Amino acid sequence: MRPPESFIGQPIRSLQTMLQVIAENDSSHVKIIPDGIYGPETTRAVSVFQRNHGLPVTGVTDQTTWEAVVAVYEPALVEQDAAQELGIILNPKQVIRKGERSPHLYLVQGMLMVLSSVYNSVGQPSQSGILDECTADALSSFQCLCGLPMTGNLDKHTWKHLALQYPLAANLQNLPDSSR
């Protein structure tokens, strides 16, 4: 989908794009192809939108309709986009070592839990927020799989590999048993 900036000065195409996203998120709306022309398809899509949202059904986009479309479009767009990425912040050269506590470790331990179900060599960590012996062992096993030094500590290289492998492992978890 084109970035919103590309529709500046093109209110009809902007309206059509918003209606398209809304329809993709809610099948009670009319699907429309943005062409920049306020023709019969746009009138129909606006009328259906107005009816669905308790507005006077005119097929004309007045200020009230425009504001309602924008209000419905913004959350619909969030549903269409990929989930927001989560980036933890490790300071340059920061390493979380055995025995240390960090809120990041809850995430790491959850990720390792999923990875342990896919990679049998990765043990299940505790869920403590502390880099304890179980978590260090699971990290060491994971580091070995990735060709990293087996320190059992959490550094940026280990985080990068966890962040790359976790989505794949989590998606495998969502497949039916016969698909794996």
PDB file of C-alpha atoms in Angstrom:
ATOM      1  CA  MET A   1       0.000   0.000   0.000  1.00  0.00           C
ATOM      2  CA  ARG A   2       1.276   3.462  -0.827  1.00  0.00           C
ATOM      3  CA  PRO A   3       2.345   5.708   2.042  1.00  0.00           C
ATOM      4  CA  PRO A   4      -0.234   8.317   3.140  1.00  0.00           C
ATOM      5  CA  GLU A   5       2.054  11.160   1.993  1.00  0.00           C
ATOM      6  CA  SER A   6       1.520  10.077  -1.599  1.00  0.00           C
ATOM      7  CA  PHE A   7      -2.166  11.059  -1.391  1.00  0.00           C
ATOM      8  CA  ILE A   8      -1.650  14.649  -0.197  1.00  0.00           C
ATOM      9  CA  GLY A   9      -3.776  16.850  -2.407  1.00  0.00           C
ATOM     10  CA  GLN A  10      -5.800  13.841  -3.547  1.00  0.00           C
ATOM     11  CA  PRO A  11      -8.792  13.766  -1.187  1.00  0.00           C
ATOM     12  CA  ILE A  12     -10.870  11.359  -3.300  1.00  0.00           C
ATOM     13  CA  ARG A  13      -8.058   8.840  -3.560  1.00  0.00           C
ATOM     14  CA  SER A  14      -7.421   9.278   0.170  1.00  0.00           C
ATOM     15  CA  LEU A  15     -11.097   8.602   0.901  1.00  0.00           C
ATOM     16  CA  GLN A  16     -11.079   5.561  -1.377  1.00  0.00           C
ATOM     17  CA  THR A  17      -7.913   4.206   0.220  1.00  0.00           C
ATOM     18  CA  MET A  18      -9.405   4.572   3.690  1.00  0.00           C
ATOM     19  CA  LEU A  19     -12.645   2.881   2.565  1.00  0.00           C
ATOM     20  CA  GLN A  20     -10.590   0.079   0.999  1.00  0.00           C
ATOM     21  CA  VAL A  21      -8.725  -0.582   4.262  1.00  0.00           C
ATOM     22  CA  ILE A  22     -11.989  -0.464   6.217  1.00  0.00           C
ATOM     23  CA  ALA A  23     -13.584  -2.989   3.829  1.00  0.00           C
ATOM     24  CA  GLU A  24     -10.592  -5.312   4.083  1.00  0.00           C
ATOM     25  CA  ASN A  25     -11.011  -5.271   7.862  1.00  0.00           C
ATOM     26  CA  ASP A  26     -14.832  -5.482   7.919  1.00  0.00           C
ATOM     27  CA  SER A  27     -16.731  -7.409   5.249  1.00  0.00           C
ATOM     28  CA  SER A  28     -19.931  -5.425   5.847  1.00  0.00           C
ATOM     29  CA  HIS A  29     -18.313  -2.575   3.890  1.00  0.00           C
ATOM     30  CA  VAL A  30     -17.954  -2.339   0.114  1.00  0.00           C
ATOM     31  CA  LYS A  31     -14.552  -3.102  -1.373  1.00  0.00           C
ATOM     32  CA  ILE A  32     -13.327  -0.331  -3.623  1.00  0.00           C
ATOM     33  CA  ILE A  33     -10.279   0.239  -5.785  1.00  0.00           C
ATOM     34  CA  PRO A  34      -8.784   3.726  -5.310  1.00  0.00           C
ATOM     35  CA  ASP A  35      -8.817   5.472  -8.684  1.00  0.00           C
ATOM     36  CA  GLY A  36      -9.244   9.112  -7.667  1.00  0.00           C
ATOM     37  CA  ILE A  37     -12.687   9.373  -9.301  1.00  0.00           C
ATOM     38  CA  TYR A  38     -15.795   9.927  -7.183  1.00  0.00           C
ATOM     39  CA  GLY A  39     -17.951   7.643  -9.325  1.00  0.00           C
ATOM     40  CA  PRO A  40     -20.789   5.215  -8.604  1.00  0.00           C
ATOM     41  CA  GLU A  41     -18.571   2.715  -6.736  1.00  0.00           C
ATOM     42  CA  THR A  42     -17.304   5.412  -4.386  1.00  0.00           C
ATOM     43  CA  THR A  43     -20.844   6.731  -3.859  1.00  0.00           C
ATOM     44  CA  ARG A  44     -21.997   3.190  -3.045  1.00  0.00           C
ATOM     45  CA  ALA A  45     -19.076   2.585  -0.657  1.00  0.00           C
ATOM     46  CA  VAL A  46     -19.748   5.897   1.116  1.00  0.00           C
ATOM     47  CA  SER A  47     -23.483   5.101   1.366  1.00  0.00           C
ATOM     48  CA  VAL A  48     -22.776   1.681   2.884  1.00  0.00           C
ATOM     49  CA  PHE A  49     -20.296   3.254   5.295  1.00  0.00           C
ATOM     50  CA  GLN A  50     -22.854   5.873   6.308  1.00  0.00           C
ATOM     51  CA  ARG A  51     -25.547   3.222   6.826  1.00  0.00           C
ATOM     52  CA  ASN A  52     -23.197   1.016   8.888  1.00  0.00           C
ATOM     53  CA  HIS A  53     -22.225   3.914  11.115  1.00  0.00           C
ATOM     54  CA  GLY A  54     -25.609   5.542  11.697  1.00  0.00           C
ATOM     55  CA  LEU A  55     -25.008   8.569   9.496  1.00  0.00           C
ATOM     56  CA  PRO A  56     -27.511  10.038   7.041  1.00  0.00           C
ATOM     57  CA  VAL A  57     -27.183   7.957   3.864  1.00  0.00           C
ATOM     58  CA  THR A  58     -26.421  10.425   1.088  1.00  0.00           C
ATOM     59  CA  GLY A  59     -23.420   8.914  -0.676  1.00  0.00           C
ATOM     60  CA  VAL A  60     -21.778  12.316  -0.310  1.00  0.00           C
ATOM     61  CA  THR A  61     -18.701  12.732   1.867  1.00  0.00           C
ATOM     62  CA  ASP A  62     -19.427  15.711   4.084  1.00  0.00           C
ATOM     63  CA  GLN A  63     -17.207  16.706   7.028  1.00  0.00           C
ATOM     64  CA  THR A  64     -19.055  14.406   9.448  1.00  0.00           C
ATOM     65  CA  THR A  65     -18.672  11.420   7.125  1.00  0.00           C
ATOM     66  CA  TRP A  66     -15.012  12.219   6.480  1.00  0.00           C
ATOM     67  CA  GLU A  67     -14.268  12.381  10.213  1.00  0.00           C
ATOM     68  CA  ALA A  68     -16.143   9.097  10.796  1.00  0.00           C
ATOM     69  CA  VAL A  69     -14.193   7.399   7.989  1.00  0.00           C
ATOM     70  CA  VAL A  70     -10.897   8.606   9.476  1.00  0.00           C
ATOM     71  CA  ALA A  71     -11.958   7.405  12.952  1.00  0.00           C
ATOM     72  CA  VAL A  72     -12.734   3.898  11.628  1.00  0.00           C
ATOM     73  CA  TYR A  73      -9.751   3.799   9.244  1.00  0.00           C
ATOM     74  CA  GLU A  74      -7.038   4.359  11.853  1.00  0.00           C
ATOM     75  CA  PRO A  75      -7.806   1.257  13.984  1.00  0.00           C
ATOM     76  CA  ALA A  76      -8.526  -0.779  10.820  1.00  0.00           C
ATOM     77  CA  LEU A  77      -5.075   0.111   9.514  1.00  0.00           C
ATOM     78  CA  VAL A  78      -3.503  -1.158  12.735  1.00  0.00           C
ATOM     79  CA  GLU A  79      -5.283  -4.482  12.189  1.00  0.00           C
ATOM     80  CA  GLN A  80      -3.875  -4.688   8.645  1.00  0.00           C
ATOM     81  CA  ASP A  81      -0.285  -3.868   9.516  1.00  0.00           C
ATOM     82  CA  ALA A  82       2.202  -6.305  10.976  1.00  0.00           C
ATOM     83  CA  ALA A  83       2.330  -6.360  14.758  1.00  0.00           C
ATOM     84  CA  GLN A  84       4.468  -3.656  16.276  1.00  0.00           C
ATOM     85  CA  GLU A  85       8.028  -4.837  16.675  1.00  0.00           C
ATOM     86  CA  LEU A  86       9.511  -4.886  20.125  1.00  0.00           C
ATOM     87  CA  GLY A  87      13.101  -3.830  20.433  1.00  0.00           C
ATOM     88  CA  ILE A  88      14.770  -4.191  23.769  1.00  0.00           C
ATOM     89  CA  ILE A  89      17.464  -1.729  24.577  1.00  0.00           C
ATOM     90  CA  LEU A  90      20.782  -3.184  25.562  1.00  0.00           C
ATOM     91  CA  ASN A  91      23.438  -0.548  26.007  1.00  0.00           C
ATOM     92  CA  PRO A  92      26.594  -0.845  23.906  1.00  0.00           C
ATOM     93  CA  LYS A  93      28.596  -3.867  25.052  1.00  0.00           C
ATOM     94  CA  GLN A  94      25.996  -4.601  27.790  1.00  0.00           C
ATOM     95  CA  VAL A  95      25.898  -8.231  28.839  1.00  0.00           C
ATOM     96  CA  ILE A  96      23.430  -9.718  31.313  1.00  0.00           C
ATOM     97  CA  ARG A  97      25.354 -12.369  33.223  1.00  0.00           C
ATOM     98  CA  LYS A  98      24.489 -15.349  35.389  1.00  0.00           C
ATOM     99  CA  GLY A  99      22.871 -14.278  38.633  1.00  0.00           C
ATOM    100  CA  GLU A 100      21.722 -10.885  37.313  1.00  0.00           C
ATOM    101  CA  ARG A 101      18.108  -9.758  37.232  1.00  0.00           C
ATOM    102  CA  SER A 102      16.583  -7.863  34.309  1.00  0.00           C
ATOM    103  CA  PRO A 103      13.061  -7.313  32.983  1.00  0.00           C
ATOM    104  CA  HIS A 104      14.454  -8.340  29.562  1.00  0.00           C
ATOM    105  CA  LEU A 105      14.997 -11.825  30.931  1.00  0.00           C
ATOM    106  CA  TYR A 106      11.250 -12.442  31.205  1.00  0.00           C
ATOM    107  CA  LEU A 107      11.060 -11.952  27.439  1.00  0.00           C
ATOM    108  CA  VAL A 108      14.140 -14.077  26.824  1.00  0.00           C
ATOM    109  CA  GLN A 109      12.822 -16.841  29.063  1.00  0.00           C
ATOM    110  CA  GLY A 110       9.484 -16.839  27.240  1.00  0.00           C
ATOM    111  CA  MET A 111      11.246 -16.985  23.889  1.00  0.00           C
ATOM    112  CA  LEU A 112      13.487 -19.808  25.070  1.00  0.00           C
ATOM    113  CA  MET A 113      10.409 -21.694  26.285  1.00  0.00           C
ATOM    114  CA  VAL A 114       8.979 -21.654  22.759  1.00  0.00           C
ATOM    115  CA  LEU A 115      12.357 -22.443  21.192  1.00  0.00           C
ATOM    116  CA  SER A 116      12.811 -25.419  23.553  1.00  0.00           C
ATOM    117  CA  SER A 117       9.673 -27.007  22.104  1.00  0.00           C
ATOM    118  CA  VAL A 118      11.130 -26.792  18.584  1.00  0.00           C
ATOM    119  CA  TYR A 119      14.791 -27.475  19.324  1.00  0.00           C
ATOM    120  CA  ASN A 120      15.080 -30.419  21.692  1.00  0.00           C
ATOM    121  CA  SER A 121      18.636 -29.464  22.611  1.00  0.00           C
ATOM    122  CA  VAL A 122      17.445 -26.203  24.187  1.00  0.00           C
ATOM    123  CA  GLY A 123      16.277 -26.824  27.738  1.00  0.00           C
ATOM    124  CA  GLN A 124      13.328 -25.073  29.329  1.00  0.00           C
ATOM    125  CA  PRO A 125      14.346 -22.005  31.327  1.00  0.00           C
ATOM    126  CA  SER A 126      12.764 -20.794  34.525  1.00  0.00           C
ATOM    127  CA  GLN A 127      10.398 -17.811  34.392  1.00  0.00           C
ATOM    128  CA  SER A 128      12.052 -15.698  37.073  1.00  0.00           C
ATOM    129  CA  GLY A 129      13.548 -12.632  35.404  1.00  0.00           C
ATOM    130  CA  ILE A 130      16.906 -13.834  36.731  1.00  0.00           C
ATOM    131  CA  LEU A 131      19.638 -15.356  34.622  1.00  0.00           C
ATOM    132  CA  ASP A 132      19.732 -18.479  36.760  1.00  0.00           C
ATOM    133  CA  GLU A 133      21.357 -21.834  35.978  1.00  0.00           C
ATOM    134  CA  CYS A 134      18.355 -23.182  33.950  1.00  0.00           C
ATOM    135  CA  THR A 135      18.206 -20.027  31.828  1.00  0.00           C
ATOM    136  CA  ALA A 136      21.994 -19.964  31.363  1.00  0.00           C
ATOM    137  CA  ASP A 137      21.940 -23.609  30.224  1.00  0.00           C
ATOM    138  CA  ALA A 138      19.108 -22.898  27.758  1.00  0.00           C
ATOM    139  CA  LEU A 139      20.960 -19.836  26.440  1.00  0.00           C
ATOM    140  CA  SER A 140      24.201 -21.826  26.074  1.00  0.00           C
ATOM    141  CA  SER A 141      22.409 -24.533  24.090  1.00  0.00           C
ATOM    142  CA  PHE A 142      20.750 -21.926  21.886  1.00  0.00           C
ATOM    143  CA  GLN A 143      24.068 -20.134  21.374  1.00  0.00           C
ATOM    144  CA  CYS A 144      25.625 -23.437  20.288  1.00  0.00           C
ATOM    145  CA  LEU A 145      22.860 -23.955  17.694  1.00  0.00           C
ATOM    146  CA  CYS A 146      23.535 -20.469  16.312  1.00  0.00           C
ATOM    147  CA  GLY A 147      27.312 -20.844  16.211  1.00  0.00           C
ATOM    148  CA  LEU A 148      27.806 -18.250  18.934  1.00  0.00           C
ATOM    149  CA  PRO A 149      30.225 -18.522  21.863  1.00  0.00           C
ATOM    150  CA  MET A 150      28.496 -20.626  24.541  1.00  0.00           C
ATOM    151  CA  THR A 151      28.620 -18.126  27.408  1.00  0.00           C
ATOM    152  CA  GLY A 152      25.137 -18.598  28.852  1.00  0.00           C
ATOM    153  CA  ASN A 153      24.978 -14.799  29.056  1.00  0.00           C
ATOM    154  CA  LEU A 154      22.640 -12.469  27.180  1.00  0.00           C
ATOM    155  CA  ASP A 155      24.432 -10.106  24.828  1.00  0.00           C
ATOM    156  CA  LYS A 156      23.360  -8.299  21.666  1.00  0.00           C
ATOM    157  CA  HIS A 157      24.451 -11.142  19.368  1.00  0.00           C
ATOM    158  CA  THR A 158      22.410 -13.678  21.326  1.00  0.00           C
ATOM    159  CA  TRP A 159      19.424 -11.315  21.396  1.00  0.00           C
ATOM    160  CA  LYS A 160      19.637 -10.875  17.623  1.00  0.00           C
ATOM    161  CA  HIS A 161      19.506 -14.628  17.060  1.00  0.00           C
ATOM    162  CA  LEU A 162      16.673 -15.053  19.574  1.00  0.00           C
ATOM    163  CA  ALA A 163      14.717 -12.300  17.816  1.00  0.00           C
ATOM    164  CA  LEU A 164      15.269 -13.970  14.428  1.00  0.00           C
ATOM    165  CA  GLN A 165      14.459 -17.533  15.527  1.00  0.00           C
ATOM    166  CA  TYR A 166      11.542 -16.892  17.868  1.00  0.00           C
ATOM    167  CA  PRO A 167       8.967 -15.838  15.212  1.00  0.00           C
ATOM    168  CA  LEU A 168       9.739 -18.939  13.167  1.00  0.00           C
ATOM    169  CA  ALA A 169       9.415 -21.226  16.181  1.00  0.00           C
ATOM    170  CA  ALA A 170       6.237 -19.498  17.370  1.00  0.00           C
ATOM    171  CA  ASN A 171       4.654 -19.952  13.926  1.00  0.00           C
ATOM    172  CA  LEU A 172       5.557 -23.646  14.000  1.00  0.00           C
ATOM    173  CA  GLN A 173       3.689 -23.835  17.296  1.00  0.00           C
ATOM    174  CA  ASN A 174       0.541 -22.553  15.552  1.00  0.00           C
ATOM    175  CA  LEU A 175       0.600 -25.217  12.814  1.00  0.00           C
ATOM    176  CA  PRO A 176      -1.530 -28.345  13.171  1.00  0.00           C
ATOM    177  CA  ASP A 177       0.535 -31.383  14.235  1.00  0.00           C
ATOM    178  CA  SER A 178       0.176 -32.957  10.789  1.00  0.00           C
ATOM    179  CA  SER A 179       1.783 -29.888   9.130  1.00  0.00           C
ATOM    180  CA  ARG A 180       5.004 -29.954  11.157  1.00  0.00           C
TER     181      ARG A 180
END
